[in-house]
Short mmCIF file of C-alpha atoms and ligand atoms in Angstrom, two decimals:
data_model
loop_
_atom_site.label_atom_id
_atom_site.label_comp_id
_atom_site.label_asym_id
_atom_site.label_seq_id
_atom_site.Cartn_x
_atom_site.Cartn_y
_atom_site.Cartn_z
CA UNK V 1 -6.65 20.93 -3.89
CA UNK V 2 -6.33 19.39 -0.45
CA UNK V 3 -4.51 16.06 -0.48
CA UNK V 4 -6.86 14.19 1.85
CA UNK V 5 -4.52 11.24 2.30
CA UNK V 6 -1.74 13.60 3.43
CA UNK V 7 -3.95 15.25 6.05
CA UNK V 8 -5.15 11.84 7.20
CA UNK V 9 -1.65 10.36 7.51
CA UNK V 10 -0.19 13.36 9.33
CA UNK V 11 -2.81 12.94 12.06
CA UNK V 12 -1.02 9.76 13.13
CA UNK V 13 2.36 11.48 13.57
CA UNK V 14 3.65 14.05 16.00
CA UNK V 15 5.01 17.37 14.72
CA UNK V 16 7.31 19.62 16.77
CA UNK V 17 8.30 23.11 15.64
CA UNK V 18 7.23 22.30 12.10
CA UNK V 19 9.23 19.06 12.03
CA UNK V 20 7.78 15.64 11.47
CA UNK V 21 8.68 13.27 14.30
CA UNK V 22 9.12 9.58 13.58
CA UNK V 23 9.15 7.70 16.86
CA UNK V 24 10.03 10.98 18.58
CA UNK V 25 12.96 11.77 16.26
CA UNK V 26 13.28 14.19 13.38
CA UNK V 27 14.13 12.99 9.90
CA UNK V 28 17.36 15.03 10.05
CA UNK V 29 18.41 13.11 13.19
CA UNK V 30 17.67 9.75 11.62
CA UNK V 31 19.42 10.82 8.40
CA UNK V 32 22.52 11.74 10.37
CA UNK V 33 22.63 8.17 11.67
CA UNK V 34 21.63 6.00 8.73
CA UNK V 35 22.23 8.33 5.78
CA UNK V 36 19.72 9.00 3.00
CA UNK V 37 17.63 7.66 1.48
CA UNK V 38 16.03 5.67 4.28
CA UNK V 39 12.84 4.00 5.36
CA UNK V 40 11.74 4.69 8.92
CA UNK V 41 8.90 2.84 10.62
CA UNK V 42 7.19 4.44 13.60
CA UNK V 43 5.92 1.63 15.81
CA UNK V 44 3.77 4.13 17.69
CA UNK V 45 1.74 4.61 14.50
CA UNK V 46 1.54 0.85 13.90
CA UNK V 47 0.34 0.45 17.50
CA UNK V 48 -2.41 3.05 16.98
CA UNK V 49 -3.57 1.26 13.84
CA UNK V 50 -3.55 -2.12 15.58
CA UNK V 51 -5.45 -0.77 18.57
CA UNK V 52 -8.04 0.85 16.35
CA UNK V 53 -8.54 -2.37 14.39
CA UNK V 54 -8.65 -4.47 17.56
CA UNK V 55 -11.27 -2.18 19.12
CA UNK V 56 -13.36 -2.17 15.93
CA UNK V 57 -13.52 -5.94 15.41
CA UNK V 58 -15.61 -8.33 17.48
CA UNK V 59 -13.43 -9.68 20.35
CA UNK V 60 -13.64 -13.26 19.12
CA UNK V 61 -12.07 -12.42 15.73
CA UNK V 62 -8.31 -13.02 15.59
CA UNK V 63 -5.97 -10.76 13.64
CA UNK V 64 -3.28 -12.17 11.38
CA UNK V 65 -0.51 -9.94 10.08
CA UNK V 66 0.19 -10.56 6.35
CA UNK V 67 3.98 -10.64 6.35
CA UNK V 68 4.47 -9.82 2.69
CA UNK V 69 3.45 -6.21 3.37
CA UNK V 70 6.61 -5.73 5.45
CA UNK V 71 8.74 -8.65 6.66
CA UNK V 72 11.19 -6.57 8.73
CA UNK V 73 12.03 -8.82 11.72
CA UNK V 74 11.43 -6.08 14.28
CA UNK V 75 8.00 -5.40 12.82
CA UNK V 76 7.17 -9.09 12.88
CA UNK V 77 8.27 -9.30 16.54
CA UNK V 78 6.20 -6.23 17.32
CA UNK V 79 3.02 -7.88 15.99
CA UNK V 80 3.86 -11.13 17.75
CA UNK V 81 4.07 -9.22 21.04
CA UNK V 82 0.66 -7.69 20.32
CA UNK V 83 -0.78 -11.19 19.98
CA UNK V 84 -1.23 -11.39 16.21
CA UNK V 85 -1.02 -14.57 14.22
CA UNK V 86 0.70 -14.51 10.83
CA UNK V 87 0.00 -15.23 7.20
CA UNK V 88 3.08 -16.10 5.21
CA UNK V 89 3.45 -16.72 1.49
CA UNK V 90 6.84 -18.42 1.20
CA UNK V 91 9.25 -20.57 3.19
CA UNK V 92 11.39 -17.44 3.55
CA UNK V 93 8.56 -15.59 5.27
CA UNK V 94 7.83 -18.67 7.37
CA UNK V 95 11.43 -18.59 8.64
CA UNK V 96 11.12 -14.89 9.46
CA UNK V 97 8.07 -15.44 11.67
CA UNK V 98 9.49 -18.55 13.34
CA UNK V 99 12.77 -16.71 14.04
CA UNK V 100 10.69 -13.92 15.56
CA UNK V 101 9.24 -16.45 18.00
CA UNK V 102 5.77 -16.80 16.47
CA UNK V 103 3.64 -19.69 17.67
CA UNK V 104 3.57 -22.04 14.63
CA UNK V 105 -0.05 -22.93 15.39
CA UNK V 106 -0.95 -19.29 14.66
CA UNK V 107 0.64 -19.31 11.20
CA UNK V 108 -1.17 -19.77 7.88
CA UNK V 109 0.76 -20.35 4.66
CA UNK V 110 -0.91 -19.40 1.35
CA UNK V 111 0.50 -19.04 -2.16
CA UNK V 112 -0.37 -20.65 -5.48
CA UNK V 113 3.13 -22.00 -6.20
CA UNK V 114 4.36 -23.66 -3.04
CA UNK V 115 7.38 -25.82 -3.72
CA UNK V 116 8.05 -29.22 -2.18
CA UNK V 117 10.68 -27.90 0.19
CA UNK V 118 8.32 -25.19 1.35
CA UNK V 119 5.52 -27.62 2.15
CA UNK V 120 8.08 -29.82 3.93
CA UNK V 121 9.31 -26.92 6.06
CA UNK V 122 5.73 -25.96 6.91
CA UNK V 123 5.03 -29.58 7.87
CA UNK V 124 8.12 -29.82 10.08
CA UNK V 125 7.26 -26.53 11.77
CA UNK V 126 3.75 -27.75 12.57
CA UNK V 127 1.98 -24.66 11.26
CA UNK V 128 -1.68 -23.98 11.96
CA UNK V 129 -2.76 -24.29 8.35
CA UNK V 130 -1.28 -24.81 4.94
CA UNK V 131 -3.79 -22.95 2.79
CA UNK V 132 -3.92 -25.16 -0.27
CA UNK V 133 -4.72 -23.68 -3.63
CA UNK V 134 -5.26 -26.70 -5.91
CA UNK V 135 -6.12 -30.37 -5.96
CA UNK V 136 -2.56 -31.22 -7.00
CA UNK V 137 -1.23 -29.36 -3.96
CA UNK V 138 -3.49 -31.42 -1.68
CA UNK V 139 -2.06 -34.62 -3.14
CA UNK V 140 1.51 -33.37 -2.83
CA UNK V 141 0.93 -32.18 0.74
CA UNK V 142 -0.42 -35.60 1.73
CA UNK V 143 2.60 -37.34 0.22
CA UNK V 144 5.09 -34.99 1.93
CA UNK V 145 3.35 -35.26 5.29
CA UNK V 146 3.45 -39.05 4.92
CA UNK V 147 7.20 -38.96 4.24
CA UNK V 148 7.68 -36.73 7.27
CA UNK V 149 5.54 -39.00 9.43
CA UNK V 150 3.43 -36.05 10.53
CA UNK V 151 -0.13 -34.90 10.16
CA UNK V 152 -0.27 -31.64 8.24
CA UNK V 153 -3.15 -29.28 8.92
CA UNK V 154 -4.60 -27.85 5.73
CA UNK V 155 -7.23 -25.25 4.99
CA UNK V 156 -8.87 -24.99 1.60
CA UNK V 157 -8.28 -21.63 0.01
CA UNK V 158 -11.45 -20.79 -1.84
CA UNK V 159 -11.63 -18.75 -5.03
CA UNK V 160 -14.99 -17.21 -4.28
CA UNK V 161 -17.84 -16.99 -6.74
CA UNK V 162 -18.08 -13.25 -5.93
CA UNK V 163 -15.64 -10.34 -6.32
CA UNK V 164 -14.70 -7.69 -3.79
CA UNK V 165 -16.26 -4.60 -5.33
CA UNK V 166 -13.98 -1.57 -5.39
CA UNK V 167 -10.88 -3.50 -4.48
CA UNK V 168 -7.52 -2.17 -5.64
CA UNK V 169 -6.18 -5.65 -6.35
CA UNK V 170 -8.67 -8.42 -7.04
CA UNK V 171 -7.61 -11.84 -5.85
CA UNK V 172 -10.87 -13.72 -6.04
CA UNK V 173 -13.87 -14.14 -8.31
CA UNK V 174 -13.71 -15.25 -11.94
CA UNK V 175 -10.79 -17.34 -13.21
CA UNK V 176 -7.86 -16.86 -10.81
CA UNK V 177 -4.57 -18.57 -9.95
CA UNK V 178 -5.52 -18.26 -6.26
CA UNK V 179 -7.57 -20.83 -4.44
CA UNK V 180 -9.93 -23.59 -5.49
CA UNK V 181 -13.08 -22.52 -7.31
CA UNK V 182 -15.94 -22.39 -4.84
CA UNK V 183 -18.07 -24.77 -6.93
CA UNK V 184 -15.35 -27.48 -6.78
CA UNK V 185 -14.80 -27.35 -3.03
CA UNK V 186 -17.49 -29.90 -2.01
CA UNK V 187 -15.98 -32.50 -4.35
CA UNK V 188 -12.51 -32.01 -2.84
CA UNK V 189 -13.85 -32.14 0.71
CA UNK V 190 -15.26 -35.56 -0.13
CA UNK V 191 -11.74 -36.77 -1.04
CA UNK V 192 -10.21 -36.14 2.40
CA UNK V 193 -10.51 -39.81 3.46
CA UNK V 194 -7.96 -40.55 0.68
CA UNK V 195 -5.41 -38.28 2.37
CA UNK V 196 -4.59 -39.90 5.72
CA UNK V 197 -1.74 -37.49 6.47
CA UNK V 198 -3.83 -34.34 6.16
CA UNK V 199 -5.93 -32.84 8.91
CA UNK V 200 -8.79 -30.69 7.65
CA UNK V 201 -8.45 -27.32 9.43
CA UNK V 202 -10.96 -25.11 7.64
CA UNK V 203 -11.13 -22.43 4.99
CA UNK V 204 -9.32 -19.35 3.74
CA UNK V 205 -11.17 -16.88 1.54
CA UNK V 206 -9.40 -13.71 0.43
CA UNK V 207 -11.24 -11.69 -2.19
CA UNK V 208 -8.97 -8.67 -2.69
CA UNK V 209 -6.89 -5.89 -1.28
CA UNK V 210 -6.83 -2.11 -0.70
CA UNK V 211 -10.56 -1.52 -0.30
CA UNK V 212 -11.75 1.74 1.27
CA UNK V 213 -15.48 0.91 1.28
CA UNK V 214 -16.79 -0.64 4.46
CA UNK V 215 -20.00 -1.93 2.86
CA UNK V 216 -18.04 -3.73 0.12
CA UNK V 217 -15.82 -5.44 2.69
CA UNK V 218 -18.81 -6.49 4.80
CA UNK V 219 -20.47 -7.84 1.66
CA UNK V 220 -17.34 -9.90 0.95
CA UNK V 221 -17.38 -11.25 4.54
CA UNK V 222 -21.03 -12.15 4.07
CA UNK V 223 -20.17 -13.98 0.86
CA UNK V 224 -17.35 -15.81 2.63
CA UNK V 225 -19.51 -16.90 5.57
CA UNK V 226 -22.33 -18.04 3.27
CA UNK V 227 -19.83 -20.03 1.20
CA UNK V 228 -18.49 -21.70 4.34
CA UNK V 229 -22.04 -22.44 5.52
CA UNK V 230 -22.73 -24.15 2.19
CA UNK V 231 -19.61 -26.31 2.61
CA UNK V 232 -20.45 -27.50 6.14
CA UNK V 233 -22.41 -30.64 5.16
CA UNK V 234 -19.42 -31.78 3.08
CA UNK V 235 -16.65 -31.21 5.65
CA UNK V 236 -14.85 -34.27 7.09
CA UNK V 237 -14.95 -32.52 10.48
CA UNK V 238 -16.20 -29.16 11.70
CA UNK V 239 -13.84 -26.40 10.52
CA UNK V 240 -11.58 -25.27 13.34
CA UNK V 241 -10.62 -22.11 11.54
CA UNK V 242 -12.01 -19.76 8.93
CA UNK V 243 -9.79 -17.01 7.57
CA UNK V 244 -12.20 -14.44 6.15
CA UNK V 245 -9.54 -12.36 4.40
CA UNK V 246 -9.62 -8.62 4.83
CA UNK V 247 -8.71 -6.20 2.12
CA UNK V 248 -8.71 -3.24 4.52
CA UNK V 249 -7.40 -0.28 2.53
CA UNK V 250 -5.59 2.89 3.53
CA UNK V 251 -5.70 6.30 1.86
CA UNK V 252 -2.93 6.85 -0.71
CA UNK V 253 -4.29 9.52 -3.03
CA UNK V 254 -5.66 13.05 -2.85
CA UNK V 255 -9.33 12.03 -3.05
CA UNK V 256 -9.13 8.97 -0.76
CA UNK V 257 -11.11 8.88 2.48
CA UNK V 258 -10.14 6.69 5.40
CA UNK V 259 -11.88 3.31 5.59
CA UNK V 260 -14.60 3.30 8.25
CA UNK V 261 -13.15 0.31 10.08
CA UNK V 262 -15.69 0.65 12.89
CA UNK V 263 -18.47 0.06 10.33
CA UNK V 264 -16.57 -3.01 9.09
CA UNK V 265 -16.37 -4.35 12.65
CA UNK V 266 -20.03 -3.65 13.35
CA UNK V 267 -21.10 -5.32 10.10
CA UNK V 268 -18.96 -8.37 10.85
CA UNK V 269 -20.45 -8.55 14.34
CA UNK V 270 -23.96 -8.75 12.89
CA UNK V 271 -22.91 -11.43 10.40
CA UNK V 272 -21.37 -13.50 13.16
CA UNK V 273 -24.55 -13.34 15.22
CA UNK V 274 -26.35 -14.84 12.26
CA UNK V 275 -23.74 -17.47 11.37
CA UNK V 276 -22.40 -18.46 14.81
CA UNK V 277 -24.97 -21.20 15.45
CA UNK V 278 -23.79 -23.01 12.28
CA UNK V 279 -20.15 -23.10 13.43
CA UNK V 280 -20.11 -22.70 17.19
CA UNK V 281 -16.46 -23.49 17.87
CA UNK V 282 -14.80 -22.27 14.68
CA UNK V 283 -12.02 -19.69 15.19
CA UNK V 284 -12.43 -16.69 12.92
CA UNK V 285 -9.48 -14.79 11.52
CA UNK V 286 -9.02 -11.66 9.46
CA UNK V 287 -5.71 -10.97 7.76
CA UNK V 288 -4.24 -7.63 6.91
CA UNK V 289 -0.90 -6.18 5.98
CA UNK V 290 -1.08 -2.63 4.72
CA UNK V 291 -3.76 -1.52 7.19
CA UNK V 292 -1.38 -2.24 10.06
CA UNK V 293 1.93 -1.05 8.62
CA UNK V 294 1.35 1.08 5.52
CA UNK V 295 1.00 4.32 7.40
CA UNK V 296 3.79 3.79 9.93
CA UNK V 297 6.45 3.91 7.21
CA UNK V 298 8.09 7.00 5.76
CA UNK V 299 10.57 6.97 2.88
CA UNK V 300 12.94 9.92 3.17
CA UNK V 301 15.22 11.21 0.41
CA UNK V 302 17.51 14.18 0.07
CA UNK V 303 17.41 16.74 -2.73
CA UNK V 304 20.58 16.39 -4.83
CA UNK V 305 19.82 19.04 -7.43
CA UNK V 306 17.24 21.68 -7.99
CA UNK V 307 16.80 22.45 -11.65
CA UNK V 308 14.35 24.05 -13.98
CA UNK V 309 13.31 22.80 -17.37
CA UNK V 310 11.06 24.83 -19.64
CA UNK V 311 9.20 26.48 -16.83
CA UNK V 312 8.94 23.49 -14.46
CA UNK V 313 10.94 22.88 -11.28
CA UNK V 314 12.54 19.46 -10.85
CA UNK V 315 13.93 18.32 -7.53
CA UNK V 316 16.28 15.44 -8.26
CA UNK V 317 16.40 13.15 -5.21
CA UNK V 318 18.87 10.52 -4.08
CA UNK V 319 16.09 7.92 -3.96
CA UNK V 320 13.18 6.85 -6.12
CA UNK V 321 11.67 3.98 -8.06
CA UNK V 322 14.37 1.44 -7.16
CA UNK V 323 13.47 1.80 -3.47
CA UNK V 324 9.78 2.66 -3.62
CA UNK V 325 8.17 1.60 -6.85
CA UNK V 326 4.64 1.77 -5.43
CA UNK V 327 5.00 5.51 -4.83
CA UNK V 328 6.13 5.90 -8.45
CA UNK V 329 2.89 4.24 -9.59
CA UNK V 330 4.45 1.01 -10.80
CA UNK V 331 2.96 -1.50 -8.36
CA UNK V 332 -0.49 -2.38 -9.62
CA UNK V 333 -1.70 1.17 -10.18
CA UNK V 334 -3.50 1.95 -13.40
CA UNK V 335 -3.27 5.72 -13.16
CA UNK V 336 -0.15 7.45 -11.84
CA UNK V 337 -1.06 9.69 -8.92
CA UNK V 338 0.97 11.20 -6.13
CA UNK V 339 1.33 9.49 -2.79
CA UNK V 340 1.21 11.88 0.17
CA UNK V 341 4.52 13.76 0.11
CA UNK V 342 5.79 16.47 2.43
CA UNK V 343 8.88 18.41 3.45
CA UNK V 344 9.47 16.78 6.86
CA UNK V 345 11.51 19.69 8.22
CA UNK V 346 8.94 22.29 7.11
CA UNK V 347 5.56 20.84 8.05
CA UNK V 348 2.84 23.44 7.84
CA UNK V 349 5.10 25.67 5.75
CA UNK V 350 3.08 27.46 3.09
CA UNK V 351 3.39 25.80 -0.30
CA UNK V 352 5.04 28.30 -2.61
CA UNK V 353 5.60 26.28 -5.75
CA UNK V 354 4.73 23.16 -7.70
CA UNK V 355 7.62 20.75 -8.14
CA UNK V 356 8.29 17.45 -9.85
CA UNK V 357 10.10 14.97 -7.61
CA UNK V 358 12.30 12.61 -9.58
CA UNK V 359 14.85 10.01 -8.64
CA UNK V 360 18.39 9.42 -9.90
CA UNK V 361 17.57 6.62 -12.35
CA UNK V 362 17.89 7.08 -16.10
CA UNK V 363 14.26 6.28 -16.79
CA UNK V 364 11.18 8.52 -16.91
CA UNK V 365 9.43 5.97 -14.66
CA UNK V 366 11.54 7.23 -11.77
CA UNK V 367 9.19 9.95 -10.60
CA UNK V 368 7.91 10.09 -7.03
CA UNK V 369 5.63 13.06 -7.54
CA UNK V 370 4.30 15.33 -10.26
CA UNK V 371 3.24 18.93 -9.59
CA UNK V 372 3.48 18.55 -5.84
CA UNK V 373 2.80 21.72 -3.86
CA UNK V 374 5.80 22.33 -1.64
CA UNK V 375 7.58 25.00 0.32
CA UNK V 376 10.77 26.13 -1.39
CA UNK V 377 13.36 23.32 -1.14
CA UNK V 378 16.99 23.48 -2.22
CA UNK V 379 19.77 20.94 -2.56
CA UNK V 380 20.32 19.23 0.78
CA UNK V 381 16.68 19.48 1.91
CA UNK V 382 14.73 16.38 2.89
CA UNK V 383 11.57 15.07 1.22
CA UNK V 384 9.31 12.49 2.86
CA UNK V 385 7.09 10.09 0.95
CA UNK V 386 4.42 8.94 3.38
CA UNK V 387 2.45 5.66 3.49
CA UNK V 388 5.65 3.78 2.73
CA UNK V 389 5.41 1.05 5.37
CA UNK V 390 3.80 -1.62 3.18
CA UNK V 391 4.98 -2.96 -0.19
CA UNK V 392 7.95 -0.58 -0.13
CA UNK V 393 11.44 -1.83 0.68
CA UNK V 394 10.88 -5.47 -0.28
CA UNK V 395 8.49 -4.77 -3.16
CA UNK V 396 10.94 -2.60 -5.11
CA UNK V 397 13.64 -3.44 -7.68
CA UNK V 398 16.53 -2.40 -5.43
CA UNK V 399 19.27 -3.76 -7.66
CA UNK V 400 17.99 -1.88 -10.72
CA UNK V 401 20.79 0.51 -11.82
CA UNK V 402 23.13 -0.44 -9.02
CA UNK V 403 22.52 2.34 -6.52
CA UNK V 404 23.10 1.78 -2.80
CA UNK V 405 20.40 0.18 -0.64
CA UNK V 406 18.25 2.49 1.46
CA UNK V 407 18.67 2.42 5.21
CA UNK V 408 15.89 1.03 7.39
CA UNK V 409 15.16 2.30 10.87
CA UNK V 410 12.49 0.97 13.20
CA UNK V 411 11.75 3.59 15.82
CA UNK V 412 9.56 3.20 18.85
CA UNK V 413 8.55 6.40 20.57
CA UNK V 414 9.15 6.52 24.32
CA UNK V 415 5.98 4.98 25.83
CA UNK V 416 3.54 6.92 27.98
CA UNK V 417 4.47 10.34 26.79
CA UNK V 418 0.82 11.27 26.46
CA UNK V 419 -1.09 12.27 23.39
CA UNK V 420 0.82 13.82 20.57
CA UNK V 421 0.12 15.45 17.29
C1 PLP B 1 -1.31 -9.85 0.06
C2 PLP B 1 -2.25 -10.62 0.87
C3 PLP B 1 -2.76 -10.08 2.05
C4 PLP B 1 -2.42 -8.70 2.53
O1 PLP B 1 -3.06 -7.70 1.80
P1 PLP B 1 -3.07 -6.22 2.38
O2 PLP B 1 -3.68 -5.41 1.33
O3 PLP B 1 -1.66 -5.84 2.67
O4 PLP B 1 -3.88 -6.25 3.64
C5 PLP B 1 -3.60 -10.85 2.81
N1 PLP B 1 -3.91 -12.10 2.43
C6 PLP B 1 -3.45 -12.66 1.30
C7 PLP B 1 -3.85 -14.03 0.95
C8 PLP B 1 -2.62 -11.94 0.48
O5 PLP B 1 -2.16 -12.49 -0.65
#
């Protein structure tokens, strides 16, 4: 069976003489420098994804990069240079974006468990919006801002009354730790006069993640804009900012099709035409992590041993679950399925056998791929797990079993070398 996600991801990369190029370099070249296993991020791929998203969305809609997908400082600087704002979810991530030179006014800070010191740091930095997730957080934020002698801009994060249909990870609708239930928002808006140190900035509505269906995402945007419209009579001032969320998915599995992002942009454009008159000066933001960086990342391991067990071939790799738990199916997945995997030095080589790709850990969970069709690979060969740029390095239990850390290489292809791949 064709692995659609593998074909779709390889279209973003260049291949020369059957070798995958990451930022113009082969995996063997990068391995010689940083050792294996390693993560490599091709900024050329991230740029293509950004440009496609930018072209698809209405011009007036701002793009925020969700840092938790990949907080590597060079990646954060890259998106700053492209003009993105940022969504952070901890004081640690806030420091990363500030160190990268982000404009604090273009930073939103969400997260259900913000600690006092985190709110204080956000207040001192003068961020664009603290996206508050409960009534108690509003009270705490007002007290901290008062102690700091500053006005803190806050947006209400809304737990919508609707769900994002077909979303890989639901973060809105029903009872949730995230946001303030939509039906309670008008009551809280009425309390703003009690909080002299807070400035009301607007709303943040994020319904879910990893959605590949354009019509479901547009429906969620419609729900978000209608919710905001219903709040308008209760707002202490016109909202300056509405973060509509995103949830833009990328193909991971054999049967996945690419999200039709142009249809998302067109649908959002129509919604804005309808809703613009209600909020003429409100800035609109979408936020996305994996859509921008998921595909630019490749996790490369080396085959340590080739062995057979009762009729099946096992390639035992020097990397696995401890570096890339999402690819092993342990990061929110219900069913274990293979990520796109290839032999980066033998692209286009005819598959000759089915292999199981396992890591070095003493646990059956450490399996990067089952029954993957591959050209013949022996000890010393390289294996590349694609779509490793988001929720990889920092979303994996790297200290589990005490193996060395993977390398990380950010590679930018030489600019203006024409179309590749
Ligand atoms: C995790 C998260 C994102 C990013 O999700 P992606 O699937 O990487 O686009 C955006 N916004 C919020 C509030 C999040 O928690």
